[in-house]
Each structure stands twice: as C-alpha cells, then as structure tokens.
Amino acid sequence: MKNLVISALIPMLVVSAYAQQGFQAEALLVRPDGKSFRAWVLATTATDIRFKTTAVSTTSTDAKIADFSTIYLDEPAEYTEAMDLFEARKYKQAQELFAGVKDTYRPVATLKNNYHTLAAFYEMESMRKLGNLEGLATALQSFTKEPLVRDDHLRQLELYVMWDAARAESWDKLLAIASGRDAEDLPGYQRAQVAYNKGLALQNLDRPEEALLEYAIAMTADAGSSEQIAKDAALNSLRIYHQDEEVQLAIANWGTENEKRTSPGFTRLTEAAALAAFYEKFLQTGAPLPENLRQFLKFTA
C-alpha cells in the first residue's frame, strides 16, 4: 500500500520540480469529447500537467497530458513583440527578447508548439540572420526539437548542419550537403540558404563559374527577402569577377583600341557592373561596396 502511494505521488513531485515561482500561462484545454475550458498552466512534464482554473486561484489541478486532445497556449505579448522585431529585420533586438521568452516559458517546455521551444528556435534564427554561426552551433547543442510541429521548422534544423559545415570551412562536406538538397521542393528562404552555401563551397573549391550560378539563385530564390544572404551572395559574386583575369584585361582595355566587346571578359565585366549597381541601389543598407569593388560602377556597355 505504501509503495502505491509513493508511486502516485511521483508525477506530482516531478511536475513540482519543473514549476517556476510565479509562472502561469493562459491556455485552452480541449478534452477528447470536444469540451474545452480556459486554464492557467503552471508546469508540465512529458506526461503530466499542472494548472489552475482561474488566474487568481490558490489551488491547482494535476492531470495527464493524455487526458486532453489539445493544449493550446495563448501567444505571449513578449513573443509577439519579438516576432515583430524579427520580421522587421531587427535581429539583435529580437534575439534578446526571444532569449527572455525562452527562459520565462521553460516550465512548459515539454508541450507541443510551446513558447519556450519556439522562442529558442527563433533565437537561433536571429543568430543565423546575424551571421553568428558560432553562437548558433552552441545554441543548437542544447536545443530539444521534439516539441516543434511545423515541417519548415524541422527542416531548418537540418539546414543548420549545412551552416555548421560553412562555419568549419569544410567545403567538400558543405558542397555534398547543399547538393543533396537540389531536388527538394523548398520554400524560397530555404532554397536561398542552400544555393548560397553551395555557391560558397564552389567558390572555395575554385569552381567560380558554378559558384556564380548558385549565388544568382541565392539572390533571387525568395525575391531578395533573405537580405543578408542576397547581400553576401552579391559581394562574393563581385569578388569572383574581380579575381577573373579576363575581367581585369577587359578593365585595362576599356575605351581603348584593344577593347573587345565580344570577349568573355568584357561580357563578365558588364555583368559585374550591373550587379554592383544593383547592390548599391537595393542591398547596401548602410554598407557601401568595398573600394576595390566600387570600380565596377564605372563600366557600362
């Protein structure tokens, strides 16, 4: 009898261990028969949930998560604010807010689609957008993906392996990972990531012409909405043009009797000039072209 009592207490003790002083998250709890009610969730584990039936109640109820067909947490105002900053491309501020939401909502981290996990995911996305691949690699080590439910979120976690190869400058590995995604039907922002990383690998493997094709895809896959990727792809493309001996010859011969407008170098020079102008008009966002690449602005067919 004593053992049965102890066994019955264990789930409640575990939930108590997950609880956080003063924390409660408003939610809608739906039973399998369709009946629902509002609740204020205090803590969860993989199998159990503790909640109150009013915001000011001093007593709580323990139940099994399996007792409910749906547990829908209301979106926190601070999470909404962080998403607004993220969508406004204010990634540093968004990252800081997501980190706060992640810590606050830790008591419900085991629920599907919970705001601890979602905030942690978008904290990593903010790091990726900022180019903080070291921070992303560190954050990924402690991230638990099981509560995520959206396919694009889960696929993005897989793409982080690709970004980590870029961070480590493992170009052969990066090319293999990115090429493995060529046949997939990806949303634009993920296709841009794959194309950019494939271009980066090809550029560093001394395959510049192939790299230019991938960078072009990276700049156009989601109509430039992946602004940092588009910017980096444009700059890397201009660096490839700048290192091209035939382009340098076309620069030297520009406007002279030796100019050959039908030469591959001349064609690539005009491509570089158009890309440089596009960068200055649409992509620079306060960071103008480096001086050695600005010279392309002088050349038009």
CSV table of C-alpha atoms in Angstrom, one decimal:
chain,number,residue,atom,x,y,z
A,1,MET,CA,0.0,0.0,0.0
A,2,LYS,CA,2.8,2.4,0.9
A,3,ASN,CA,4.5,1.7,-2.4
A,4,LEU,CA,1.3,2.5,-4.3
A,5,VAL,CA,1.0,5.9,-2.5
A,6,ILE,CA,4.6,6.8,-3.3
A,7,SER,CA,4.1,5.8,-7.0
A,8,ALA,CA,1.0,8.0,-7.2
A,9,LEU,CA,3.0,11.0,-5.7
A,10,ILE,CA,5.9,10.7,-8.1
A,11,PRO,CA,4.2,12.5,-11.1
A,12,MET,CA,3.2,15.4,-8.9
A,13,LEU,CA,6.7,15.7,-7.4
A,14,VAL,CA,8.2,15.8,-10.9
A,15,VAL,CA,5.8,18.5,-12.0
A,16,SER,CA,6.6,20.5,-8.9
A,17,ALA,CA,10.3,20.3,-9.8
A,18,TYR,CA,9.5,21.9,-13.2
A,19,ALA,CA,7.4,24.6,-11.7
A,20,GLN,CA,8.7,28.2,-11.7
A,21,GLN,CA,7.7,30.6,-9.0
A,22,GLY,CA,5.0,33.0,-10.2
A,23,PHE,CA,4.8,31.4,-13.7
A,24,GLN,CA,1.4,30.7,-15.3
A,25,ALA,CA,0.5,30.6,-19.0
A,26,GLU,CA,-3.1,31.0,-20.1
A,27,ALA,CA,-4.3,28.2,-22.3
A,28,LEU,CA,-7.2,26.4,-23.8
A,29,LEU,CA,-7.5,22.8,-22.8
A,30,VAL,CA,-9.7,20.6,-25.0
A,31,ARG,CA,-10.8,17.1,-24.0
A,32,PRO,CA,-11.3,14.2,-26.4
A,33,ASP,CA,-15.1,14.7,-26.3
A,34,GLY,CA,-14.6,18.3,-27.6
A,35,LYS,CA,-15.4,20.0,-24.4
A,36,SER,CA,-12.9,22.8,-23.6
A,37,PHE,CA,-12.1,25.2,-20.8
A,38,ARG,CA,-9.6,28.0,-20.0
A,39,ALA,CA,-6.8,27.2,-17.7
A,40,TRP,CA,-3.6,28.7,-16.4
A,41,VAL,CA,-0.8,26.2,-16.8
A,42,LEU,CA,1.9,26.2,-14.1
A,43,ALA,CA,4.2,23.4,-15.3
A,44,THR,CA,4.4,20.3,-17.5
A,45,THR,CA,6.5,17.2,-17.9
A,46,ALA,CA,6.4,14.8,-20.8
A,47,THR,CA,3.3,13.1,-19.4
A,48,ASP,CA,1.8,15.4,-16.8
A,49,ILE,CA,0.3,18.9,-16.5
A,50,ARG,CA,-0.4,21.2,-13.5
A,51,PHE,CA,-2.9,24.0,-14.0
A,52,LYS,CA,-5.3,26.4,-12.3
A,53,THR,CA,-8.9,27.1,-13.5
A,54,THR,CA,-8.7,30.8,-12.7
A,55,ALA,CA,-5.8,33.2,-12.8
A,56,VAL,CA,-6.1,34.1,-9.1
A,57,SER,CA,-6.8,30.6,-7.7
A,58,THR,CA,-4.5,29.4,-4.9
A,59,THR,CA,-5.1,25.8,-5.7
A,60,SER,CA,-4.0,23.7,-8.7
A,61,THR,CA,-5.0,20.5,-10.5
A,62,ASP,CA,-2.7,17.8,-11.7
A,63,ALA,CA,-3.7,15.8,-14.8
A,64,LYS,CA,-2.3,13.6,-17.5
A,65,ILE,CA,-1.5,15.3,-20.8
A,66,ALA,CA,-3.1,12.3,-22.5
A,67,ASP,CA,-6.4,13.4,-20.9
A,68,PHE,CA,-6.6,16.3,-23.5
A,69,SER,CA,-6.7,16.2,-27.2
A,70,THR,CA,-5.3,19.7,-27.5
A,71,ILE,CA,-3.4,22.1,-25.2
A,72,TYR,CA,-3.3,25.4,-26.9
A,73,LEU,CA,-1.1,28.1,-25.2
A,74,ASP,CA,-2.1,31.7,-25.8
A,75,GLU,CA,0.7,33.6,-27.6
A,76,PRO,CA,2.6,35.8,-25.1
A,77,ALA,CA,2.8,39.5,-25.8
A,78,GLU,CA,6.6,39.5,-25.5
A,79,TYR,CA,6.8,36.7,-28.1
A,80,THR,CA,4.6,38.7,-30.5
A,81,GLU,CA,6.9,41.7,-29.9
A,82,ALA,CA,10.0,39.6,-30.6
A,83,MET,CA,8.4,38.2,-33.8
A,84,ASP,CA,7.6,41.8,-35.0
A,85,LEU,CA,11.2,42.8,-34.5
A,86,PHE,CA,12.4,39.7,-36.3
A,87,GLU,CA,10.1,40.4,-39.3
A,88,ALA,CA,11.3,44.0,-39.2
A,89,ARG,CA,14.9,42.6,-39.6
A,90,LYS,CA,15.9,43.9,-36.2
A,91,TYR,CA,17.6,40.6,-35.4
A,92,LYS,CA,19.8,41.7,-32.4
A,93,GLN,CA,16.8,43.1,-30.5
A,94,ALA,CA,14.7,40.1,-31.5
A,95,GLN,CA,17.3,37.7,-30.3
A,96,GLU,CA,17.4,39.3,-26.9
A,97,LEU,CA,13.6,39.2,-26.5
A,98,PHE,CA,13.4,35.6,-27.7
A,99,ALA,CA,16.0,34.7,-25.1
A,100,GLY,CA,13.8,36.2,-22.4
A,101,VAL,CA,10.7,34.4,-23.6
A,102,LYS,CA,12.7,31.1,-23.7
A,103,ASP,CA,13.7,31.4,-20.1
A,104,THR,CA,10.2,32.5,-18.9
A,105,TYR,CA,8.4,29.7,-20.6
A,106,ARG,CA,10.8,26.9,-19.6
A,107,PRO,CA,8.1,25.3,-17.3
A,108,VAL,CA,6.0,24.3,-20.3
A,109,ALA,CA,9.0,23.2,-22.5
A,110,THR,CA,7.6,19.7,-23.0
A,111,LEU,CA,4.3,20.7,-24.6
A,112,LYS,CA,4.0,20.6,-28.4
A,113,ASN,CA,4.4,24.0,-30.0
A,114,ASN,CA,5.3,25.7,-26.7
A,115,TYR,CA,6.8,29.2,-26.5
A,116,HIS,CA,10.0,28.1,-24.8
A,117,THR,CA,10.9,25.9,-27.8
A,118,LEU,CA,9.6,28.4,-30.4
A,119,ALA,CA,11.5,31.3,-28.8
A,120,ALA,CA,14.7,29.1,-28.7
A,121,PHE,CA,14.2,28.3,-32.4
A,122,TYR,CA,13.8,31.9,-33.4
A,123,GLU,CA,16.7,32.9,-31.2
A,124,MET,CA,18.8,30.6,-33.3
A,125,GLU,CA,17.2,32.0,-36.5
A,126,SER,CA,18.2,35.5,-35.3
A,127,MET,CA,21.8,34.3,-34.8
A,128,ARG,CA,21.8,32.8,-38.3
A,129,LYS,CA,20.5,36.1,-39.8
A,130,LEU,CA,23.2,38.0,-37.9
A,131,GLY,CA,25.9,35.6,-39.2
A,132,ASN,CA,26.7,34.4,-35.7
A,133,LEU,CA,27.4,30.8,-36.7
A,134,GLU,CA,29.4,30.1,-33.5
A,135,GLY,CA,26.5,31.2,-31.3
A,136,LEU,CA,24.2,29.1,-33.5
A,137,ALA,CA,26.3,26.0,-33.1
A,138,THR,CA,26.4,26.4,-29.3
A,139,ALA,CA,22.7,27.0,-29.0
A,140,LEU,CA,21.9,24.0,-31.2
A,141,GLN,CA,23.7,21.7,-28.8
A,142,SER,CA,21.1,22.2,-26.0
A,143,PHE,CA,18.0,22.6,-28.3
A,144,THR,CA,15.3,20.0,-28.0
A,145,LYS,CA,13.4,19.6,-31.3
A,146,GLU,CA,10.6,17.2,-30.2
A,147,PRO,CA,8.0,20.0,-29.4
A,148,LEU,CA,8.3,21.5,-32.9
A,149,VAL,CA,5.4,20.6,-35.2
A,150,ARG,CA,5.9,22.6,-38.4
A,151,ASP,CA,7.8,20.9,-41.3
A,152,ASP,CA,9.7,24.1,-42.2
A,153,HIS,CA,11.0,24.4,-38.6
A,154,LEU,CA,12.2,20.8,-38.6
A,155,ARG,CA,13.8,21.2,-42.0
A,156,GLN,CA,15.5,24.4,-40.8
A,157,LEU,CA,17.1,22.4,-38.0
A,158,GLU,CA,18.5,20.1,-40.7
A,159,LEU,CA,19.9,23.0,-42.6
A,160,TYR,CA,21.8,24.1,-39.6
A,161,VAL,CA,24.1,21.2,-40.2
A,162,MET,CA,24.9,22.8,-43.5
A,163,TRP,CA,25.6,26.2,-41.9
A,164,ASP,CA,27.9,24.4,-39.4
A,165,ALA,CA,29.9,23.0,-42.2
A,166,ALA,CA,30.3,26.5,-43.6
A,167,ARG,CA,31.4,27.7,-40.1
A,168,ALA,CA,34.0,24.9,-40.0
A,169,GLU,CA,35.1,25.7,-43.6
A,170,SER,CA,34.6,22.1,-44.6
A,171,TRP,CA,34.0,22.9,-48.2
A,172,ASP,CA,33.7,19.3,-49.6
A,173,LYS,CA,31.2,18.4,-46.9
A,174,LEU,CA,29.3,21.7,-47.4
A,175,LEU,CA,29.0,21.0,-51.2
A,176,ALA,CA,27.8,17.5,-50.5
A,177,ILE,CA,25.1,18.6,-48.0
A,178,ALA,CA,23.9,21.5,-50.2
A,179,SER,CA,23.9,19.4,-53.4
A,180,GLY,CA,21.8,16.8,-51.6
A,181,ARG,CA,19.0,19.4,-51.4
A,182,ASP,CA,19.0,20.3,-55.1
A,183,ALA,CA,16.0,18.1,-56.0
A,184,GLU,CA,13.9,19.1,-53.0
A,185,ASP,CA,10.9,21.4,-53.2
A,186,LEU,CA,12.0,24.1,-50.7
A,187,PRO,CA,10.4,27.4,-49.7
A,188,GLY,CA,12.2,30.4,-51.1
A,189,TYR,CA,14.1,31.4,-48.0
A,190,GLN,CA,15.4,27.9,-47.5
A,191,ARG,CA,16.3,27.5,-51.2
A,192,ALA,CA,18.3,30.7,-50.9
A,193,GLN,CA,20.2,29.2,-47.9
A,194,VAL,CA,21.1,26.1,-49.9
A,195,ALA,CA,22.1,28.0,-53.0
A,196,TYR,CA,24.3,30.4,-51.1
A,197,ASN,CA,26.1,27.7,-49.2
A,198,LYS,CA,26.6,25.7,-52.4
A,199,GLY,CA,28.0,28.8,-54.0
A,200,LEU,CA,30.3,29.4,-51.1
A,201,ALA,CA,31.6,25.8,-51.3
A,202,LEU,CA,32.2,26.0,-55.0
A,203,GLN,CA,33.9,29.4,-54.7
A,204,ASN,CA,36.3,28.0,-52.1
A,205,LEU,CA,36.9,24.9,-54.2
A,206,ASP,CA,38.0,27.1,-57.1
A,207,ARG,CA,34.9,26.5,-59.3
A,208,PRO,CA,34.0,30.2,-59.8
A,209,GLU,CA,31.6,29.9,-62.8
A,210,GLU,CA,29.4,27.3,-61.0
A,211,ALA,CA,29.6,29.4,-57.8
A,212,LEU,CA,28.2,32.4,-59.8
A,213,LEU,CA,25.2,30.4,-60.9
A,214,GLU,CA,24.4,29.4,-57.3
A,215,TYR,CA,24.8,32.9,-56.0
A,216,ALA,CA,22.4,34.1,-58.6
A,217,ILE,CA,19.8,31.6,-57.3
A,218,ALA,CA,20.5,32.7,-53.7
A,219,MET,CA,19.8,36.3,-54.7
A,220,THR,CA,16.5,35.6,-56.4
A,221,ALA,CA,15.1,32.4,-54.8
A,222,ASP,CA,12.8,34.4,-52.4
A,223,ALA,CA,12.9,37.7,-54.3
A,224,GLY,CA,15.7,39.1,-52.1
A,225,SER,CA,13.8,38.7,-48.8
A,226,SER,CA,16.7,36.8,-47.3
A,227,GLU,CA,18.5,40.2,-47.3
A,228,GLN,CA,21.8,39.1,-45.7
A,229,ILE,CA,22.1,36.1,-48.0
A,230,ALA,CA,21.4,38.2,-51.1
A,231,LYS,CA,24.0,40.8,-49.9
A,232,ASP,CA,26.7,38.2,-49.2
A,233,ALA,CA,26.0,36.4,-52.5
A,234,ALA,CA,26.3,39.7,-54.4
A,235,LEU,CA,29.6,40.6,-52.7
A,236,ASN,CA,31.0,37.1,-53.2
A,237,SER,CA,30.0,37.2,-56.9
A,238,LEU,CA,31.7,40.6,-57.3
A,239,ARG,CA,34.9,39.2,-55.7
A,240,ILE,CA,34.8,36.3,-58.2
A,241,TYR,CA,34.5,38.8,-61.1
A,242,HIS,CA,37.3,40.9,-59.6
A,243,GLN,CA,39.7,38.0,-59.5
A,244,ASP,CA,38.9,36.9,-63.1
A,245,GLU,CA,42.0,37.6,-65.2
A,246,GLU,CA,39.8,38.2,-68.3
A,247,VAL,CA,37.7,40.7,-66.5
A,248,GLN,CA,40.9,42.5,-65.4
A,249,LEU,CA,42.0,42.5,-69.0
A,250,ALA,CA,38.7,44.0,-70.1
A,251,ILE,CA,39.1,46.7,-67.5
A,252,ALA,CA,42.6,47.5,-68.8
A,253,ASN,CA,41.4,47.7,-72.4
A,254,TRP,CA,38.1,49.6,-71.7
A,255,GLY,CA,37.8,52.5,-74.1
A,256,THR,CA,41.0,51.8,-75.9
A,257,GLU,CA,41.6,50.4,-79.4
A,258,ASN,CA,42.3,47.0,-77.7
A,259,GLU,CA,38.8,46.8,-76.3
A,260,LYS,CA,36.9,43.7,-77.5
A,261,ARG,CA,33.2,43.9,-76.8
A,262,THR,CA,32.7,40.3,-77.9
A,263,SER,CA,35.2,38.8,-75.5
A,264,PRO,CA,34.1,36.7,-72.4
A,265,GLY,CA,36.0,39.2,-70.2
A,266,PHE,CA,34.0,42.2,-71.5
A,267,THR,CA,30.7,40.3,-71.0
A,268,ARG,CA,31.5,39.4,-67.5
A,269,LEU,CA,32.7,42.9,-66.8
A,270,THR,CA,29.3,44.3,-67.8
A,271,GLU,CA,27.6,41.7,-65.7
A,272,ALA,CA,29.7,42.8,-62.7
A,273,ALA,CA,28.9,46.4,-63.4
A,274,ALA,CA,25.1,45.7,-63.4
A,275,LEU,CA,25.4,43.7,-60.2
A,276,ALA,CA,27.4,46.4,-58.5
A,277,ALA,CA,24.8,49.0,-59.4
A,278,PHE,CA,22.0,46.6,-58.1
A,279,TYR,CA,23.9,46.2,-54.9
A,280,GLU,CA,24.3,49.9,-54.4
A,281,LYS,CA,20.6,50.6,-55.1
A,282,PHE,CA,18.9,47.7,-53.3
A,283,LEU,CA,21.3,45.8,-51.0
A,284,GLN,CA,23.9,48.0,-49.3
A,285,THR,CA,21.7,49.1,-46.3
A,286,GLY,CA,24.3,51.4,-44.9
A,287,ALA,CA,27.3,49.3,-46.0
A,288,PRO,CA,28.5,50.5,-49.4
A,289,LEU,CA,30.7,48.4,-51.7
A,290,PRO,CA,34.4,48.0,-50.7
A,291,GLU,CA,36.6,50.3,-52.8
A,292,ASN,CA,38.1,47.6,-54.9
A,293,LEU,CA,34.6,46.5,-56.0
A,294,ARG,CA,33.2,50.0,-56.4
A,295,GLN,CA,35.3,50.4,-59.6
A,296,PHE,CA,32.8,48.1,-61.4
A,297,LEU,CA,30.3,51.0,-61.2
A,298,LYS,CA,32.3,52.8,-63.8
A,299,PHE,CA,31.8,50.2,-66.5
A,300,THR,CA,28.6,50.0,-68.6
A,301,ALA,CA,28.3,48.6,-72.0
